[in-house]
PDB file of C-alpha atoms in Angstrom:
ATOM      1  CA  MET M   1     -14.752 -17.131   3.158  1.00  0.00           C
ATOM      2  CA  ASN M   2     -11.043 -17.775   2.512  1.00  0.00           C
ATOM      3  CA  PHE M   3      -8.707 -14.846   2.059  1.00  0.00           C
ATOM      4  CA  GLY M   4      -8.434 -15.299  -1.704  1.00  0.00           C
ATOM      5  CA  ARG M   5     -12.176 -14.898  -2.101  1.00  0.00           C
ATOM      6  CA  PHE M   6     -12.187 -11.980   0.328  1.00  0.00           C
ATOM      7  CA  TYR M   7      -9.450 -10.280  -1.686  1.00  0.00           C
ATOM      8  CA  HIS M   8     -11.437 -10.439  -4.929  1.00  0.00           C
ATOM      9  CA  VAL M   9     -14.500  -8.947  -3.209  1.00  0.00           C
ATOM     10  CA  TRP M  10     -12.303  -6.320  -1.549  1.00  0.00           C
ATOM     11  CA  LEU M  11     -10.772  -5.426  -4.911  1.00  0.00           C
ATOM     12  CA  GLN M  12     -14.215  -5.011  -6.489  1.00  0.00           C
ATOM     13  CA  HIS M  13     -15.218  -2.581  -3.759  1.00  0.00           C
ATOM     14  CA  LEU M  14     -11.931  -0.707  -4.168  1.00  0.00           C
ATOM     15  CA  GLN M  15     -12.932  -0.135  -7.793  1.00  0.00           C
ATOM     16  CA  VAL M  16     -16.240   1.336  -6.619  1.00  0.00           C
ATOM     17  CA  LEU M  17     -14.408   3.670  -4.245  1.00  0.00           C
ATOM     18  CA  LEU M  18     -11.954   4.616  -7.001  1.00  0.00           C
ATOM     19  CA  ASP M  19     -14.840   5.549  -9.294  1.00  0.00           C
ATOM     20  CA  GLN M  20     -16.311   7.738  -6.548  1.00  0.00           C
ATOM     21  CA  LEU M  21     -12.998   9.520  -6.010  1.00  0.00           C
ATOM     22  CA  ALA M  22     -12.508  10.056  -9.739  1.00  0.00           C
ATOM     23  CA  ALA M  23     -16.029  11.468 -10.102  1.00  0.00           C
ATOM     24  CA  SER M  24     -15.669  13.921  -7.208  1.00  0.00           C
ATOM     25  CA  PRO M  25     -15.748  17.607  -8.241  1.00  0.00           C
ATOM     26  CA  LYS M  26     -12.341  19.249  -8.162  1.00  0.00           C
ATOM     27  CA  PRO M  27     -12.334  22.171  -5.723  1.00  0.00           C
ATOM     28  CA  LYS M  28     -11.247  25.600  -6.817  1.00  0.00           C
ATOM     29  CA  PRO M  29      -8.153  27.148  -5.186  1.00  0.00           C
ATOM     30  CA  ASP M  30      -8.866  28.308  -1.616  1.00  0.00           C
ATOM     31  CA  GLU M  31     -12.263  26.561  -1.708  1.00  0.00           C
ATOM     32  CA  ASP M  32     -13.320  24.511   1.300  1.00  0.00           C
ATOM     33  CA  GLN M  33     -12.282  20.898   0.713  1.00  0.00           C
ATOM     34  CA  ASN M  34     -13.862  19.238   3.737  1.00  0.00           C
ATOM     35  CA  TYR M  35     -16.418  17.446   1.582  1.00  0.00           C
ATOM     36  CA  LEU M  36     -13.555  15.432   0.103  1.00  0.00           C
ATOM     37  CA  ASN M  37     -12.809  13.984   3.543  1.00  0.00           C
ATOM     38  CA  GLN M  38     -16.138  12.180   3.330  1.00  0.00           C
ATOM     39  CA  LEU M  39     -14.781  10.365   0.271  1.00  0.00           C
ATOM     40  CA  ILE M  40     -11.343   9.727   1.749  1.00  0.00           C
ATOM     41  CA  LYS M  41     -12.605   8.212   5.001  1.00  0.00           C
ATOM     42  CA  PRO M  42     -14.252   5.077   3.503  1.00  0.00           C
ATOM     43  CA  VAL M  43     -11.148   4.436   1.389  1.00  0.00           C
ATOM     44  CA  MET M  44      -8.941   4.442   4.473  1.00  0.00           C
ATOM     45  CA  THR M  45     -11.446   2.228   6.300  1.00  0.00           C
ATOM     46  CA  HIS M  46     -11.300  -0.131   3.325  1.00  0.00           C
ATOM     47  CA  TYR M  47      -7.519  -0.454   3.679  1.00  0.00           C
ATOM     48  CA  ASP M  48      -7.946  -0.984   7.428  1.00  0.00           C
ATOM     49  CA  ASP M  49     -10.362  -3.835   6.725  1.00  0.00           C
ATOM     50  CA  TYR M  50      -7.938  -5.443   4.286  1.00  0.00           C
ATOM     51  CA  TYR M  51      -5.058  -5.606   6.739  1.00  0.00           C
ATOM     52  CA  ARG M  52      -7.281  -6.659   9.639  1.00  0.00           C
ATOM     53  CA  VAL M  53      -8.595  -9.658   7.684  1.00  0.00           C
ATOM     54  CA  LYS M  54      -5.132 -10.425   6.299  1.00  0.00           C
ATOM     55  CA  THR M  55      -3.700 -10.549   9.820  1.00  0.00           C
ATOM     56  CA  HIS M  56      -6.425 -12.987  10.860  1.00  0.00           C
ATOM     57  CA  ALA M  57      -5.753 -15.150   7.785  1.00  0.00           C
ATOM     58  CA  ALA M  58      -1.999 -15.175   8.479  1.00  0.00           C
ATOM     59  CA  LYS M  59      -2.553 -16.421  12.021  1.00  0.00           C
ATOM     60  CA  ASN M  60      -4.497 -19.353  10.606  1.00  0.00           C
ATOM     61  CA  ASP M  61      -2.156 -20.155   7.698  1.00  0.00           C
ATOM     62  CA  VAL M  62       0.815 -17.828   7.278  1.00  0.00           C
ATOM     63  CA  PHE M  63       2.353 -19.768   4.361  1.00  0.00           C
ATOM     64  CA  THR M  64      -0.782 -19.446   2.240  1.00  0.00           C
ATOM     65  CA  VAL M  65      -0.726 -15.672   2.771  1.00  0.00           C
ATOM     66  CA  TYR M  66       2.943 -15.508   1.782  1.00  0.00           C
ATOM     67  CA  ASN M  67       2.242 -17.629  -1.301  1.00  0.00           C
ATOM     68  CA  ALA M  68      -0.724 -15.397  -2.301  1.00  0.00           C
ATOM     69  CA  SER M  69      -2.038 -17.702  -5.045  1.00  0.00           C
ATOM     70  CA  TRP M  70      -4.905 -15.240  -5.674  1.00  0.00           C
ATOM     71  CA  LEU M  71      -2.415 -12.789  -7.179  1.00  0.00           C
ATOM     72  CA  THR M  72      -0.711 -12.847 -10.564  1.00  0.00           C
ATOM     73  CA  SER M  73       2.891 -13.925 -11.054  1.00  0.00           C
ATOM     74  CA  LEU M  74       3.864 -10.311 -11.725  1.00  0.00           C
ATOM     75  CA  GLU M  75       2.265  -9.083  -8.503  1.00  0.00           C
ATOM     76  CA  ARG M  76       4.030 -11.739  -6.456  1.00  0.00           C
ATOM     77  CA  SER M  77       7.373 -10.939  -8.110  1.00  0.00           C
ATOM     78  CA  LEU M  78       7.070  -7.362  -6.831  1.00  0.00           C
ATOM     79  CA  HIS M  79       6.325  -8.413  -3.263  1.00  0.00           C
ATOM     80  CA  TRP M  80       8.317  -7.535  -0.195  1.00  0.00           C
ATOM     81  CA  ILE M  81       7.167  -9.741   2.716  1.00  0.00           C
ATOM     82  CA  ALA M  82       3.795 -10.713   1.210  1.00  0.00           C
ATOM     83  CA  GLY M  83       2.876  -7.241   0.014  1.00  0.00           C
ATOM     84  CA  TRP M  84       4.045  -4.088  -1.686  1.00  0.00           C
ATOM     85  CA  ARG M  85       7.139  -2.296  -0.399  1.00  0.00           C
ATOM     86  CA  PRO M  86       6.071   0.753   1.705  1.00  0.00           C
ATOM     87  CA  THR M  87       8.648   3.035   0.095  1.00  0.00           C
ATOM     88  CA  THR M  88       6.853   2.501  -3.227  1.00  0.00           C
ATOM     89  CA  ILE M  89       4.391   5.100  -1.925  1.00  0.00           C
ATOM     90  CA  PHE M  90       7.031   7.827  -2.057  1.00  0.00           C
ATOM     91  CA  HIS M  91       8.016   7.020  -5.630  1.00  0.00           C
ATOM     92  CA  LEU M  92       4.337   7.325  -6.499  1.00  0.00           C
ATOM     93  CA  VAL M  93       3.998  10.701  -4.763  1.00  0.00           C
ATOM     94  CA  TYR M  94       7.098  12.120  -6.432  1.00  0.00           C
ATOM     95  CA  THR M  95       6.134  10.782  -9.866  1.00  0.00           C
ATOM     96  CA  GLU M  96       2.586  12.155  -9.683  1.00  0.00           C
ATOM     97  CA  SER M  97       3.827  15.465  -8.295  1.00  0.00           C
ATOM     98  CA  SER M  98       6.423  15.880 -11.055  1.00  0.00           C
ATOM     99  CA  ALA M  99       3.954  15.016 -13.810  1.00  0.00           C
ATOM    100  CA  ARG M 100       1.356  17.489 -12.549  1.00  0.00           C
ATOM    101  CA  PHE M 101       3.992  20.170 -11.928  1.00  0.00           C
ATOM    102  CA  GLU M 102       5.214  19.937 -15.530  1.00  0.00           C
ATOM    103  CA  ALA M 103       1.659  19.959 -16.885  1.00  0.00           C
ATOM    104  CA  ARG M 104       0.790  23.144 -14.975  1.00  0.00           C
ATOM    105  CA  LEU M 105       4.211  24.789 -15.061  1.00  0.00           C
ATOM    106  CA  LEU M 106       3.020  28.012 -16.718  1.00  0.00           C
ATOM    107  CA  ASP M 107       0.242  28.452 -14.146  1.00  0.00           C
ATOM    108  CA  LEU M 108       2.688  27.936 -11.293  1.00  0.00           C
ATOM    109  CA  LEU M 109       5.216  30.355 -12.805  1.00  0.00           C
ATOM    110  CA  ARG M 110       2.477  32.984 -12.949  1.00  0.00           C
ATOM    111  CA  GLY M 111       1.900  32.413  -9.257  1.00  0.00           C
ATOM    112  CA  ASP M 112      -1.436  30.647  -9.755  1.00  0.00           C
ATOM    113  CA  LYS M 113      -2.071  27.973  -7.176  1.00  0.00           C
ATOM    114  CA  THR M 114      -3.292  24.668  -8.596  1.00  0.00           C
ATOM    115  CA  GLY M 115      -3.811  22.973  -5.226  1.00  0.00           C
ATOM    116  CA  ASP M 116      -3.031  19.545  -6.684  1.00  0.00           C
ATOM    117  CA  LEU M 117      -0.114  17.160  -6.146  1.00  0.00           C
ATOM    118  CA  GLY M 118       2.020  19.312  -8.416  1.00  0.00           C
ATOM    119  CA  ASP M 119       1.635  22.158  -5.946  1.00  0.00           C
ATOM    120  CA  LEU M 120       3.200  20.594  -2.850  1.00  0.00           C
ATOM    121  CA  SER M 121       4.523  23.179  -0.414  1.00  0.00           C
ATOM    122  CA  PRO M 122       8.125  23.140   0.863  1.00  0.00           C
ATOM    123  CA  THR M 123       6.796  22.070   4.257  1.00  0.00           C
ATOM    124  CA  GLN M 124       4.918  19.162   2.738  1.00  0.00           C
ATOM    125  CA  LEU M 125       7.962  18.066   0.726  1.00  0.00           C
ATOM    126  CA  ALA M 126      10.121  18.192   3.852  1.00  0.00           C
ATOM    127  CA  ARG M 127       7.620  16.075   5.794  1.00  0.00           C
ATOM    128  CA  VAL M 128       7.352  13.553   2.971  1.00  0.00           C
ATOM    129  CA  SER M 129      11.158  13.304   2.778  1.00  0.00           C
ATOM    130  CA  GLU M 130      11.426  12.820   6.548  1.00  0.00           C
ATOM    131  CA  LEU M 131       8.736  10.146   6.478  1.00  0.00           C
ATOM    132  CA  GLN M 132      10.531   8.405   3.627  1.00  0.00           C
ATOM    133  CA  CYS M 133      13.757   8.197   5.635  1.00  0.00           C
ATOM    134  CA  GLU M 134      11.895   6.786   8.630  1.00  0.00           C
ATOM    135  CA  THR M 135      10.130   4.243   6.448  1.00  0.00           C
ATOM    136  CA  VAL M 136      13.383   3.096   4.813  1.00  0.00           C
ATOM    137  CA  ASN M 137      14.876   2.468   8.255  1.00  0.00           C
ATOM    138  CA  LYS M 138      11.851   0.486   9.386  1.00  0.00           C
ATOM    139  CA  GLU M 139      11.845  -1.517   6.153  1.00  0.00           C
ATOM    140  CA  ASN M 140      15.472  -2.449   6.772  1.00  0.00           C
ATOM    141  CA  GLU M 141      14.696  -3.502  10.354  1.00  0.00           C
ATOM    142  CA  ILE M 142      11.878  -5.783   9.228  1.00  0.00           C
ATOM    143  CA  THR M 143      13.978  -7.226   6.398  1.00  0.00           C
ATOM    144  CA  THR M 144      16.684  -8.051   8.939  1.00  0.00           C
ATOM    145  CA  GLU M 145      14.099  -9.669  11.203  1.00  0.00           C
ATOM    146  CA  LEU M 146      12.899 -11.859   8.325  1.00  0.00           C
ATOM    147  CA  GLY M 147      16.496 -12.794   7.538  1.00  0.00           C
ATOM    148  CA  ILE M 148      17.042 -13.937  11.122  1.00  0.00           C
ATOM    149  CA  TRP M 149      13.913 -16.109  10.930  1.00  0.00           C
ATOM    150  CA  GLN M 150      15.045 -17.632   7.633  1.00  0.00           C
ATOM    151  CA  GLU M 151      18.462 -18.447   9.084  1.00  0.00           C
ATOM    152  CA  SER M 152      16.888 -20.157  12.081  1.00  0.00           C
ATOM    153  CA  ALA M 153      14.517 -22.128   9.838  1.00  0.00           C
ATOM    154  CA  CYS M 154      17.009 -23.097   7.111  1.00  0.00           C
ATOM    155  CA  ASP M 155      17.411 -26.609   8.513  1.00  0.00           C
ATOM    156  CA  ILE M 156      13.983 -27.883   7.468  1.00  0.00           C
ATOM    157  CA  VAL M 157      14.565 -31.352   8.921  1.00  0.00           C
ATOM    158  CA  SER M 158      15.400 -29.957  12.341  1.00  0.00           C
ATOM    159  CA  LEU M 159      12.422 -27.640  12.173  1.00  0.00           C
ATOM    160  CA  LEU M 160      10.028 -30.501  11.397  1.00  0.00           C
ATOM    161  CA  LEU M 161      11.480 -32.594  14.220  1.00  0.00           C
ATOM    162  CA  ASP M 162      11.149 -29.721  16.667  1.00  0.00           C
ATOM    163  CA  GLN M 163       8.672 -30.395  19.437  1.00  0.00           C
ATOM    164  CA  GLU M 164       7.213 -26.890  19.113  1.00  0.00           C
ATOM    165  CA  PRO M 165       7.613 -25.722  15.492  1.00  0.00           C
ATOM    166  CA  GLU M 166       4.644 -23.366  15.860  1.00  0.00           C
ATOM    167  CA  ILE M 167       6.906 -21.010  17.805  1.00  0.00           C
ATOM    168  CA  GLU M 168       8.917 -20.368  14.648  1.00  0.00           C
ATOM    169  CA  PHE M 169       5.728 -19.940  12.633  1.00  0.00           C
ATOM    170  CA  GLU M 170       4.474 -17.375  15.118  1.00  0.00           C
ATOM    171  CA  ARG M 171       7.634 -15.331  14.593  1.00  0.00           C
ATOM    172  CA  LEU M 172       6.972 -15.351  10.861  1.00  0.00           C
ATOM    173  CA  VAL M 173       3.419 -14.127  11.490  1.00  0.00           C
ATOM    174  CA  LYS M 174       4.822 -11.276  13.572  1.00  0.00           C
ATOM    175  CA  VAL M 175       7.227 -10.275  10.790  1.00  0.00           C
ATOM    176  CA  LEU M 176       4.317 -10.110   8.352  1.00  0.00           C
ATOM    177  CA  ALA M 177       2.235  -8.136  10.857  1.00  0.00           C
ATOM    178  CA  ARG M 178       5.033  -5.576  11.227  1.00  0.00           C
ATOM    179  CA  ALA M 179       5.350  -5.261   7.450  1.00  0.00           C
ATOM    180  CA  ASP M 180       1.599  -4.782   6.983  1.00  0.00           C
ATOM    181  CA  ASP M 181       1.475  -2.302   9.846  1.00  0.00           C
ATOM    182  CA  LEU M 182       4.206  -0.266   8.156  1.00  0.00           C
ATOM    183  CA  ARG M 183       2.352  -0.382   4.837  1.00  0.00           C
ATOM    184  CA  LEU M 184      -0.857   0.901   6.415  1.00  0.00           C
ATOM    185  CA  LYS M 185       0.865   3.552   8.526  1.00  0.00           C
ATOM    186  CA  THR M 186       2.737   4.835   5.467  1.00  0.00           C
ATOM    187  CA  ILE M 187      -0.489   5.325   3.513  1.00  0.00           C
ATOM    188  CA  LYS M 188      -2.163   7.064   6.450  1.00  0.00           C
ATOM    189  CA  SER M 189       0.827   9.301   7.153  1.00  0.00           C
ATOM    190  CA  VAL M 190       1.070  10.451   3.531  1.00  0.00           C
ATOM    191  CA  VAL M 191      -2.666  11.195   3.437  1.00  0.00           C
ATOM    192  CA  GLU M 192      -2.310  13.263   6.621  1.00  0.00           C
ATOM    193  CA  ILE M 193       0.481  15.338   5.054  1.00  0.00           C
ATOM    194  CA  LEU M 194      -1.535  16.106   1.936  1.00  0.00           C
ATOM    195  CA  THR M 195      -4.522  18.405   1.554  1.00  0.00           C
ATOM    196  CA  PRO M 196      -7.870  16.665   0.888  1.00  0.00           C
ATOM    197  CA  GLN M 197      -7.597  17.370  -2.853  1.00  0.00           C
ATOM    198  CA  GLN M 198      -4.037  16.063  -2.979  1.00  0.00           C
ATOM    199  CA  ALA M 199      -5.016  13.023  -0.898  1.00  0.00           C
ATOM    200  CA  VAL M 200      -7.807  12.172  -3.345  1.00  0.00           C
ATOM    201  CA  GLU M 201      -5.364  12.397  -6.249  1.00  0.00           C
ATOM    202  CA  PHE M 202      -2.849  10.255  -4.376  1.00  0.00           C
ATOM    203  CA  LEU M 203      -5.420   7.562  -3.521  1.00  0.00           C
ATOM    204  CA  ILE M 204      -6.627   7.496  -7.120  1.00  0.00           C
ATOM    205  CA  ALA M 205      -3.031   7.066  -8.364  1.00  0.00           C
ATOM    206  CA  ALA M 206      -2.362   4.303  -5.810  1.00  0.00           C
ATOM    207  CA  ALA M 207      -5.494   2.363  -6.787  1.00  0.00           C
ATOM    208  CA  GLU M 208      -4.848   2.820 -10.498  1.00  0.00           C
ATOM    209  CA  LEU M 209      -1.294   1.525 -10.019  1.00  0.00           C
ATOM    210  CA  GLN M 210      -2.625  -1.541  -8.214  1.00  0.00           C
ATOM    211  CA  PHE M 211      -5.217  -2.261 -10.897  1.00  0.00           C
ATOM    212  CA  GLY M 212      -2.703  -1.538 -13.649  1.00  0.00           C
ATOM    213  CA  VAL M 213      -0.123  -3.998 -12.321  1.00  0.00           C
ATOM    214  CA  ARG M 214      -2.823  -6.605 -11.768  1.00  0.00           C
ATOM    215  CA  GLY M 215      -4.224  -6.165 -15.271  1.00  0.00           C
ATOM    216  CA  TRP M 216      -0.791  -6.465 -16.825  1.00  0.00           C
ATOM    217  CA  GLY M 217      -0.088  -9.524 -14.682  1.00  0.00           C
ATOM    218  CA  LEU M 218      -3.342 -11.225 -15.712  1.00  0.00           C
ATOM    219  CA  ASP M 219      -2.515 -10.627 -19.354  1.00  0.00           C
ATOM    220  CA  LYS M 220       0.991 -12.068 -18.952  1.00  0.00           C
ATOM    221  CA  ASP M 221      -0.305 -15.156 -17.091  1.00  0.00           C
ATOM    222  CA  GLN M 222      -2.937 -15.808 -19.749  1.00  0.00           C
ATOM    223  CA  ARG M 223      -0.326 -15.603 -22.520  1.00  0.00           C
ATOM    224  CA  ARG M 224       1.953 -18.144 -20.836  1.00  0.00           C
TER     225      ARG M 224
END
């Protein structure tokens, strides 16, 4: 199975997992939320599987993975090193948190705990902010690394005449691996900061964003 076919199957299963998360009963404040971890775990495993297979595909044909013909034009236009930019996660967290905070503002002002993403504690916000700064720095490092590779490979004729051009290709594979590793670590780190209920809401928002962008992209491509 090539990676494009794998991706479509992977996306179908992500939809199944999204439906399970959305259908999960919302816990009451101070209620035990451990049962939600049983829903979160397969989602995280699913992301692990995606990046494991993607790494294998990149080792076989890194340029096909960068080209990502199985995605829409819109999805590819938003890419940073053959995938979404890790710091996008933080924009998603802040947006979801703000929307839920505003929707439940009266409850929060009365001191009622909602337990959702709109009810992030100061400690959680500080940890998310710290993680964001770390992620920005790592993004910049990887972007610089890609720039160095592009500078060394800008003379296409020399590259093709090189006796060992696969060395340069291997460096490009490593850049992609670092980017994907950062993407996966960012998701996992955010989930660890959040409570199970908040993590479920975050994973639902992330999946819905992915499906939303893809749906919009498919519509745009069909109209062209």
